[in-house]
Amino acid sequence: MNNQTLLPLAILLFVFAAWFVFHYAKRSTSCVITLLSIISFGLGSAAVALLPIDLSYASTSISSHESTDDDGIGNNSDIDIEDDTDVSQNNPTYLPWQITYWTTFFLAWLVLPITRETLLSGHFTLRQRLKDGIAISIKGIFLMILMGVVAVIGMAIHLQSIRLVQTVLPVLMALGNTYGLVLVSLLLGNGLVNIPKRFWREACPAQELRRARILICGAEEELFEAVWELEDVEKHIEGVCRYAVG
C-alpha cells in the first residue's frame, strides 16, 4: 500500500463527509460553516481509517524484522539504525498522519474556536466580530497554556527534575488525552442516550403528539416573554436615540 492507494480512500471519505453534512445541515447554514464541517468530519474519518492501516503495517513490519533478526543475528545494530532512519520513507501512512494531525490541530485550536466566537459575537460589522472572536479565543488558549505550565511545574517539583522526556511530554500527553476523552464522553453520552431515546419516542406517534401538545404551552409562554422583552428593549433604544438626537 502506498500514497496512491490511500488517495482514493481519502476522496471517498471526504465525499461521504460532504454527503453527510449536506444531508443533515439546515438550508440556512452558510457556506463557510458547511465547508468547515465537511473538512472537520472528513479529517476525523481519515484518522479513524488510518489507524487500522497503520497498525496492520506496523505488525507486518515487526514480523519481517523478527524474521530478519533470526536470519542474521550479528547485524541487529545496523538494522535498528536503518529502521529509525527510514521509518518516514517506508511507512505509507506517515505523510497522511502528519497532514491529518496538523490540519486537525489548527482546526481545533485556531480556526473552529475563532469561527464559533465570531458567530456568537454581538458586534454588527464582520471586522468587529472577527476581532472579538480572535480576542476571546486567545484568552481561552492563554488559560489552557497557563494550566499546562502550572501542571509542568508541579510535575517537575514532584519528580525533582526538569527533563523534557520525563516532565513536559507526559504532562502534555495527559492533558491532550484528558481533553479528548472528556469530549468523547460528552459526545458519545449524547449519542448513546438521547438519540435512541428520541427514536423510541418517535416510534409511537400518539405519545409523541401528546408530548408536543404539552410542550406547546411552555413554548407559547416563552414566546410571549420574548416579545415583551423585545418591546422593552425597543423602548429603551428609542429613548436613547431621542436623548442622543436631543
PDB file of N, CA and C in Angstrom, residues 62-134:
ATOM      1  N   ILE A  62       7.009  -5.512  12.002  1.00  0.00           N
ATOM      2  CA  ILE A  62       7.628  -6.179  13.146  1.00  0.00           C
ATOM      3  C   ILE A  62       7.890  -7.642  12.831  1.00  0.00           C
ATOM      4  N   SER A  63       6.940  -8.285  12.152  1.00  0.00           N
ATOM      5  CA  SER A  63       7.125  -9.697  11.798  1.00  0.00           C
ATOM      6  C   SER A  63       8.303  -9.872  10.840  1.00  0.00           C
ATOM      7  N   SER A  64       8.424  -8.971   9.864  1.00  0.00           N
ATOM      8  CA  SER A  64       9.533  -9.073   8.920  1.00  0.00           C
ATOM      9  C   SER A  64      10.872  -8.811   9.596  1.00  0.00           C
ATOM     10  N   HIS A  65      10.895  -7.882  10.561  1.00  0.00           N
ATOM     11  CA  HIS A  65      12.137  -7.600  11.268  1.00  0.00           C
ATOM     12  C   HIS A  65      12.537  -8.762  12.162  1.00  0.00           C
ATOM     13  N   GLU A  66      11.551  -9.430  12.779  1.00  0.00           N
ATOM     14  CA  GLU A  66      11.870 -10.584  13.609  1.00  0.00           C
ATOM     15  C   GLU A  66      12.452 -11.711  12.775  1.00  0.00           C
ATOM     16  N   SER A  67      11.891 -11.914  11.579  1.00  0.00           N
ATOM     17  CA  SER A  67      12.446 -12.948  10.707  1.00  0.00           C
ATOM     18  C   SER A  67      13.847 -12.580  10.235  1.00  0.00           C
ATOM     19  N   THR A  68      14.069 -11.287   9.989  1.00  0.00           N
ATOM     20  CA  THR A  68      15.404 -10.839   9.591  1.00  0.00           C
ATOM     21  C   THR A  68      16.412 -11.015  10.719  1.00  0.00           C
ATOM     22  N   ASP A  69      15.964 -10.734  11.961  1.00  0.00           N
ATOM     23  CA  ASP A  69      16.850 -10.926  13.105  1.00  0.00           C
ATOM     24  C   ASP A  69      17.214 -12.385  13.294  1.00  0.00           C
ATOM     25  N   ASP A  70      16.266 -13.279  13.032  1.00  0.00           N
ATOM     26  CA  ASP A  70      16.565 -14.706  13.153  1.00  0.00           C
ATOM     27  C   ASP A  70      17.575 -15.154  12.111  1.00  0.00           C
ATOM     28  N   ASP A  71      17.520 -14.560  10.910  1.00  0.00           N
ATOM     29  CA  ASP A  71      18.464 -14.947   9.854  1.00  0.00           C
ATOM     30  C   ASP A  71      19.861 -14.404  10.101  1.00  0.00           C
ATOM     31  N   GLY A  72      19.963 -13.179  10.564  1.00  0.00           N
ATOM     32  CA  GLY A  72      21.293 -12.584  10.787  1.00  0.00           C
ATOM     33  C   GLY A  72      21.349 -11.887  12.114  1.00  0.00           C
ATOM     34  N   ILE A  73      21.786 -12.606  13.144  1.00  0.00           N
ATOM     35  CA  ILE A  73      21.788 -12.058  14.490  1.00  0.00           C
ATOM     36  C   ILE A  73      22.874 -11.002  14.646  1.00  0.00           C
ATOM     37  N   GLY A  74      23.938 -11.114  13.903  1.00  0.00           N
ATOM     38  CA  GLY A  74      25.060 -10.199  14.082  1.00  0.00           C
ATOM     39  C   GLY A  74      24.823  -8.814  13.552  1.00  0.00           C
ATOM     40  N   ASN A  75      23.794  -8.616  12.750  1.00  0.00           N
ATOM     41  CA  ASN A  75      23.553  -7.305  12.131  1.00  0.00           C
ATOM     42  C   ASN A  75      22.409  -6.550  12.790  1.00  0.00           C
ATOM     43  N   ASN A  76      22.123  -6.806  14.085  1.00  0.00           N
ATOM     44  CA  ASN A  76      20.986  -6.178  14.752  1.00  0.00           C
ATOM     45  C   ASN A  76      21.154  -4.673  14.871  1.00  0.00           C
ATOM     46  N   SER A  77      22.374  -4.228  15.173  1.00  0.00           N
ATOM     47  CA  SER A  77      22.588  -2.788  15.353  1.00  0.00           C
ATOM     48  C   SER A  77      22.395  -2.040  14.043  1.00  0.00           C
ATOM     49  N   ASP A  78      22.853  -2.618  12.937  1.00  0.00           N
ATOM     50  CA  ASP A  78      22.681  -1.966  11.637  1.00  0.00           C
ATOM     51  C   ASP A  78      21.222  -1.895  11.250  1.00  0.00           C
ATOM     52  N   ILE A  79      20.464  -2.941  11.544  1.00  0.00           N
ATOM     53  CA  ILE A  79      19.035  -2.961  11.204  1.00  0.00           C
ATOM     54  C   ILE A  79      18.281  -1.916  11.991  1.00  0.00           C
ATOM     55  N   ASP A  80      18.628  -1.778  13.307  1.00  0.00           N
ATOM     56  CA  ASP A  80      17.943  -0.787  14.130  1.00  0.00           C
ATOM     57  C   ASP A  80      18.194   0.622  13.622  1.00  0.00           C
ATOM     58  N   ILE A  81      19.434   0.889  13.202  1.00  0.00           N
ATOM     59  CA  ILE A  81      19.747   2.230  12.699  1.00  0.00           C
ATOM     60  C   ILE A  81      18.988   2.510  11.411  1.00  0.00           C
ATOM     61  N   GLU A  82      18.908   1.531  10.528  1.00  0.00           N
ATOM     62  CA  GLU A  82      18.176   1.711   9.281  1.00  0.00           C
ATOM     63  C   GLU A  82      16.677   1.890   9.540  1.00  0.00           C
ATOM     64  N   ASP A  83      16.144   1.164  10.552  1.00  0.00           N
ATOM     65  CA  ASP A  83      14.715   1.295  10.858  1.00  0.00           C
ATOM     66  C   ASP A  83      14.392   2.689  11.365  1.00  0.00           C
ATOM     67  N   ASP A  84      15.253   3.231  12.226  1.00  0.00           N
ATOM     68  CA  ASP A  84      14.991   4.561  12.758  1.00  0.00           C
ATOM     69  C   ASP A  84      15.129   5.635  11.686  1.00  0.00           C
ATOM     70  N   THR A  85      16.003   5.389  10.721  1.00  0.00           N
ATOM     71  CA  THR A  85      16.236   6.400   9.689  1.00  0.00           C
ATOM     72  C   THR A  85      15.157   6.385   8.616  1.00  0.00           C
ATOM     73  N   ASP A  86      14.686   5.184   8.226  1.00  0.00           N
ATOM     74  CA  ASP A  86      13.796   5.058   7.080  1.00  0.00           C
ATOM     75  C   ASP A  86      12.333   4.873   7.469  1.00  0.00           C
ATOM     76  N   VAL A  87      11.960   5.158   8.738  1.00  0.00           N
ATOM     77  CA  VAL A  87      10.581   4.928   9.142  1.00  0.00           C
ATOM     78  C   VAL A  87       9.619   5.840   8.398  1.00  0.00           C
ATOM     79  N   SER A  88      10.054   7.084   8.147  1.00  0.00           N
ATOM     80  CA  SER A  88       9.180   8.017   7.436  1.00  0.00           C
ATOM     81  C   SER A  88       9.105   7.715   5.948  1.00  0.00           C
ATOM     82  N   GLN A  89      10.133   7.017   5.416  1.00  0.00           N
ATOM     83  CA  GLN A  89      10.141   6.715   3.989  1.00  0.00           C
ATOM     84  C   GLN A  89       9.409   5.419   3.678  1.00  0.00           C
ATOM     85  N   ASN A  90       9.487   4.434   4.596  1.00  0.00           N
ATOM     86  CA  ASN A  90       8.892   3.130   4.337  1.00  0.00           C
ATOM     87  C   ASN A  90       7.427   3.050   4.744  1.00  0.00           C
ATOM     88  N   ASN A  91       7.004   3.896   5.652  1.00  0.00           N
ATOM     89  CA  ASN A  91       5.619   3.850   6.134  1.00  0.00           C
ATOM     90  C   ASN A  91       4.750   4.728   5.238  1.00  0.00           C
ATOM     91  N   PRO A  92       3.813   4.156   4.492  1.00  0.00           N
ATOM     92  CA  PRO A  92       2.987   4.981   3.590  1.00  0.00           C
ATOM     93  C   PRO A  92       1.975   5.842   4.330  1.00  0.00           C
ATOM     94  N   THR A  93       1.719   5.537   5.604  1.00  0.00           N
ATOM     95  CA  THR A  93       0.757   6.331   6.372  1.00  0.00           C
ATOM     96  C   THR A  93       1.419   7.486   7.127  1.00  0.00           C
ATOM     97  N   TYR A  94       2.735   7.623   7.003  1.00  0.00           N
ATOM     98  CA  TYR A  94       3.424   8.678   7.761  1.00  0.00           C
ATOM     99  C   TYR A  94       2.987  10.070   7.297  1.00  0.00           C
ATOM    100  N   LEU A  95       3.053  10.320   5.994  1.00  0.00           N
ATOM    101  CA  LEU A  95       2.655  11.633   5.470  1.00  0.00           C
ATOM    102  C   LEU A  95       1.163  11.911   5.683  1.00  0.00           C
ATOM    103  N   PRO A  96       0.249  10.958   5.419  1.00  0.00           N
ATOM    104  CA  PRO A  96      -1.165  11.226   5.738  1.00  0.00           C
ATOM    105  C   PRO A  96      -1.405  11.506   7.216  1.00  0.00           C
ATOM    106  N   TRP A  97      -0.659  10.798   8.100  1.00  0.00           N
ATOM    107  CA  TRP A  97      -0.799  11.083   9.531  1.00  0.00           C
ATOM    108  C   TRP A  97      -0.360  12.506   9.849  1.00  0.00           C
ATOM    109  N   GLN A  98       0.741  12.949   9.265  1.00  0.00           N
ATOM    110  CA  GLN A  98       1.220  14.310   9.509  1.00  0.00           C
ATOM    111  C   GLN A  98       0.199  15.347   9.032  1.00  0.00           C
ATOM    112  N   ILE A  99      -0.323  15.137   7.833  1.00  0.00           N
ATOM    113  CA  ILE A  99      -1.309  16.084   7.293  1.00  0.00           C
ATOM    114  C   ILE A  99      -2.568  16.102   8.155  1.00  0.00           C
ATOM    115  N   THR A 100      -3.052  14.912   8.518  1.00  0.00           N
ATOM    116  CA  THR A 100      -4.268  14.825   9.331  1.00  0.00           C
ATOM    117  C   THR A 100      -4.066  15.448  10.707  1.00  0.00           C
ATOM    118  N   TYR A 101      -2.925  15.152  11.324  1.00  0.00           N
ATOM    119  CA  TYR A 101      -2.687  15.643  12.683  1.00  0.00           C
ATOM    120  C   TYR A 101      -2.592  17.163  12.723  1.00  0.00           C
ATOM    121  N   TRP A 102      -1.731  17.745  11.880  1.00  0.00           N
ATOM    122  CA  TRP A 102      -1.508  19.180  11.960  1.00  0.00           C
ATOM    123  C   TRP A 102      -2.712  19.974  11.455  1.00  0.00           C
ATOM    124  N   THR A 103      -3.399  19.464  10.445  1.00  0.00           N
ATOM    125  CA  THR A 103      -4.616  20.157   9.991  1.00  0.00           C
ATOM    126  C   THR A 103      -5.686  20.135  11.063  1.00  0.00           C
ATOM    127  N   THR A 104      -5.866  18.977  11.709  1.00  0.00           N
ATOM    128  CA  THR A 104      -6.818  18.888  12.807  1.00  0.00           C
ATOM    129  C   THR A 104      -6.401  19.764  13.978  1.00  0.00           C
ATOM    130  N   PHE A 105      -5.097  19.851  14.230  1.00  0.00           N
ATOM    131  CA  PHE A 105      -4.589  20.687  15.322  1.00  0.00           C
ATOM    132  C   PHE A 105      -4.963  22.154  15.107  1.00  0.00           C
ATOM    133  N   PHE A 106      -4.684  22.672  13.911  1.00  0.00           N
ATOM    134  CA  PHE A 106      -5.005  24.079  13.639  1.00  0.00           C
ATOM    135  C   PHE A 106      -6.514  24.317  13.594  1.00  0.00           C
ATOM    136  N   LEU A 107      -7.262  23.343  13.099  1.00  0.00           N
ATOM    137  CA  LEU A 107      -8.712  23.492  13.109  1.00  0.00           C
ATOM    138  C   LEU A 107      -9.260  23.536  14.527  1.00  0.00           C
ATOM    139  N   ALA A 108      -8.777  22.634  15.384  1.00  0.00           N
ATOM    140  CA  ALA A 108      -9.334  22.514  16.734  1.00  0.00           C
ATOM    141  C   ALA A 108      -8.948  23.681  17.634  1.00  0.00           C
ATOM    142  N   TRP A 109      -7.738  24.228  17.439  1.00  0.00           N
ATOM    143  CA  TRP A 109      -7.255  25.239  18.364  1.00  0.00           C
ATOM    144  C   TRP A 109      -7.324  26.660  17.823  1.00  0.00           C
ATOM    145  N   LEU A 110      -7.468  26.828  16.521  1.00  0.00           N
ATOM    146  CA  LEU A 110      -7.483  28.180  15.962  1.00  0.00           C
ATOM    147  C   LEU A 110      -8.733  28.454  15.134  1.00  0.00           C
ATOM    148  N   VAL A 111      -8.928  27.692  14.069  1.00  0.00           N
ATOM    149  CA  VAL A 111      -9.970  28.022  13.087  1.00  0.00           C
ATOM    150  C   VAL A 111     -11.367  27.870  13.693  1.00  0.00           C
ATOM    151  N   LEU A 112     -11.661  26.696  14.241  1.00  0.00           N
ATOM    152  CA  LEU A 112     -13.010  26.455  14.763  1.00  0.00           C
ATOM    153  C   LEU A 112     -13.364  27.323  15.973  1.00  0.00           C
ATOM    154  N   PRO A 113     -12.469  27.495  16.971  1.00  0.00           N
ATOM    155  CA  PRO A 113     -12.830  28.409  18.075  1.00  0.00           C
ATOM    156  C   PRO A 113     -13.050  29.849  17.625  1.00  0.00           C
ATOM    157  N   ILE A 114     -12.189  30.341  16.731  1.00  0.00           N
ATOM    158  CA  ILE A 114     -12.358  31.717  16.257  1.00  0.00           C
ATOM    159  C   ILE A 114     -13.658  31.854  15.472  1.00  0.00           C
ATOM    160  N   THR A 115     -13.969  30.861  14.636  1.00  0.00           N
ATOM    161  CA  THR A 115     -15.219  30.903  13.875  1.00  0.00           C
ATOM    162  C   THR A 115     -16.431  30.884  14.803  1.00  0.00           C
ATOM    163  N   ARG A 116     -16.383  30.046  15.808  1.00  0.00           N
ATOM    164  CA  ARG A 116     -17.509  29.958  16.752  1.00  0.00           C
ATOM    165  C   ARG A 116     -17.704  31.269  17.503  1.00  0.00           C
ATOM    166  N   GLU A 117     -16.638  31.820  18.047  1.00  0.00           N
ATOM    167  CA  GLU A 117     -16.763  33.063  18.799  1.00  0.00           C
ATOM    168  C   GLU A 117     -17.141  34.229  17.889  1.00  0.00           C
ATOM    169  N   THR A 118     -16.712  34.203  16.639  1.00  0.00           N
ATOM    170  CA  THR A 118     -17.100  35.255  15.699  1.00  0.00           C
ATOM    171  C   THR A 118     -18.593  35.210  15.413  1.00  0.00           C
ATOM    172  N   LEU A 119     -19.137  34.015  15.255  1.00  0.00           N
ATOM    173  CA  LEU A 119     -20.570  33.888  15.004  1.00  0.00           C
ATOM    174  C   LEU A 119     -21.406  34.266  16.224  1.00  0.00           C
ATOM    175  N   LEU A 120     -20.873  34.003  17.427  1.00  0.00           N
ATOM    176  CA  LEU A 120     -21.610  34.326  18.649  1.00  0.00           C
ATOM    177  C   LEU A 120     -21.409  35.765  19.108  1.00  0.00           C
ATOM    178  N   SER A 121     -20.527  36.493  18.437  1.00  0.00           N
ATOM    179  CA  SER A 121     -20.269  37.864  18.843  1.00  0.00           C
ATOM    180  C   SER A 121     -21.487  38.753  18.574  1.00  0.00           C
ATOM    181  N   GLY A 122     -21.646  39.757  19.430  1.00  0.00           N
ATOM    182  CA  GLY A 122     -22.784  40.655  19.286  1.00  0.00           C
ATOM    183  C   GLY A 122     -22.503  41.906  18.484  1.00  0.00           C
ATOM    184  N   HIS A 123     -21.319  42.016  17.913  1.00  0.00           N
ATOM    185  CA  HIS A 123     -20.992  43.198  17.113  1.00  0.00           C
ATOM    186  C   HIS A 123     -21.706  43.139  15.759  1.00  0.00           C
ATOM    187  N   PHE A 124     -21.742  44.276  15.107  1.00  0.00           N
ATOM    188  CA  PHE A 124     -22.532  44.394  13.882  1.00  0.00           C
ATOM    189  C   PHE A 124     -21.698  44.177  12.623  1.00  0.00           C
ATOM    190  N   THR A 125     -20.480  44.659  12.590  1.00  0.00           N
ATOM    191  CA  THR A 125     -19.659  44.510  11.387  1.00  0.00           C
ATOM    192  C   THR A 125     -18.830  43.226  11.486  1.00  0.00           C
ATOM    193  N   LEU A 126     -18.458  42.716  10.322  1.00  0.00           N
ATOM    194  CA  LEU A 126     -17.671  41.481  10.274  1.00  0.00           C
ATOM    195  C   LEU A 126     -16.294  41.675  10.894  1.00  0.00           C
ATOM    196  N   ARG A 127     -15.711  42.830  10.677  1.00  0.00           N
ATOM    197  CA  ARG A 127     -14.374  43.091  11.236  1.00  0.00           C
ATOM    198  C   ARG A 127     -14.405  43.112  12.758  1.00  0.00           C
ATOM    199  N   GLN A 128     -15.412  43.756  13.336  1.00  0.00           N
ATOM    200  CA  GLN A 128     -15.518  43.803  14.797  1.00  0.00           C
ATOM    201  C   GLN A 128     -15.813  42.418  15.373  1.00  0.00           C
ATOM    202  N   ARG A 129     -16.670  41.669  14.697  1.00  0.00           N
ATOM    203  CA  ARG A 129     -16.975  40.319  15.179  1.00  0.00           C
ATOM    204  C   ARG A 129     -15.763  39.413  15.104  1.00  0.00           C
ATOM    205  N   LEU A 130     -15.001  39.521  14.014  1.00  0.00           N
ATOM    206  CA  LEU A 130     -13.795  38.715  13.888  1.00  0.00           C
ATOM    207  C   LEU A 130     -12.756  39.113  14.937  1.00  0.00           C
ATOM    208  N   LYS A 131     -12.618  40.396  15.168  1.00  0.00           N
ATOM    209  CA  LYS A 131     -11.679  40.866  16.188  1.00  0.00           C
ATOM    210  C   LYS A 131     -12.093  40.379  17.567  1.00  0.00           C
ATOM    211  N   ASP A 132     -13.382  40.426  17.873  1.00  0.00           N
ATOM    212  CA  ASP A 132     -13.861  39.951  19.157  1.00  0.00           C
ATOM    213  C   ASP A 132     -13.679  38.438  19.293  1.00  0.00           C
ATOM    214  N   GLY A 133     -13.929  37.685  18.211  1.00  0.00           N
ATOM    215  CA  GLY A 133     -13.737  36.237  18.255  1.00  0.00           C
ATOM    216  C   GLY A 133     -12.284  35.853  18.469  1.00  0.00           C
ATOM    217  N   ILE A 134     -11.355  36.562  17.816  1.00  0.00           N
ATOM    218  CA  ILE A 134      -9.932  36.273  18.000  1.00  0.00           C
ATOM    219  C   ILE A 134      -9.506  36.590  19.432  1.00  0.00           C
TER     220      ILE A 134
END
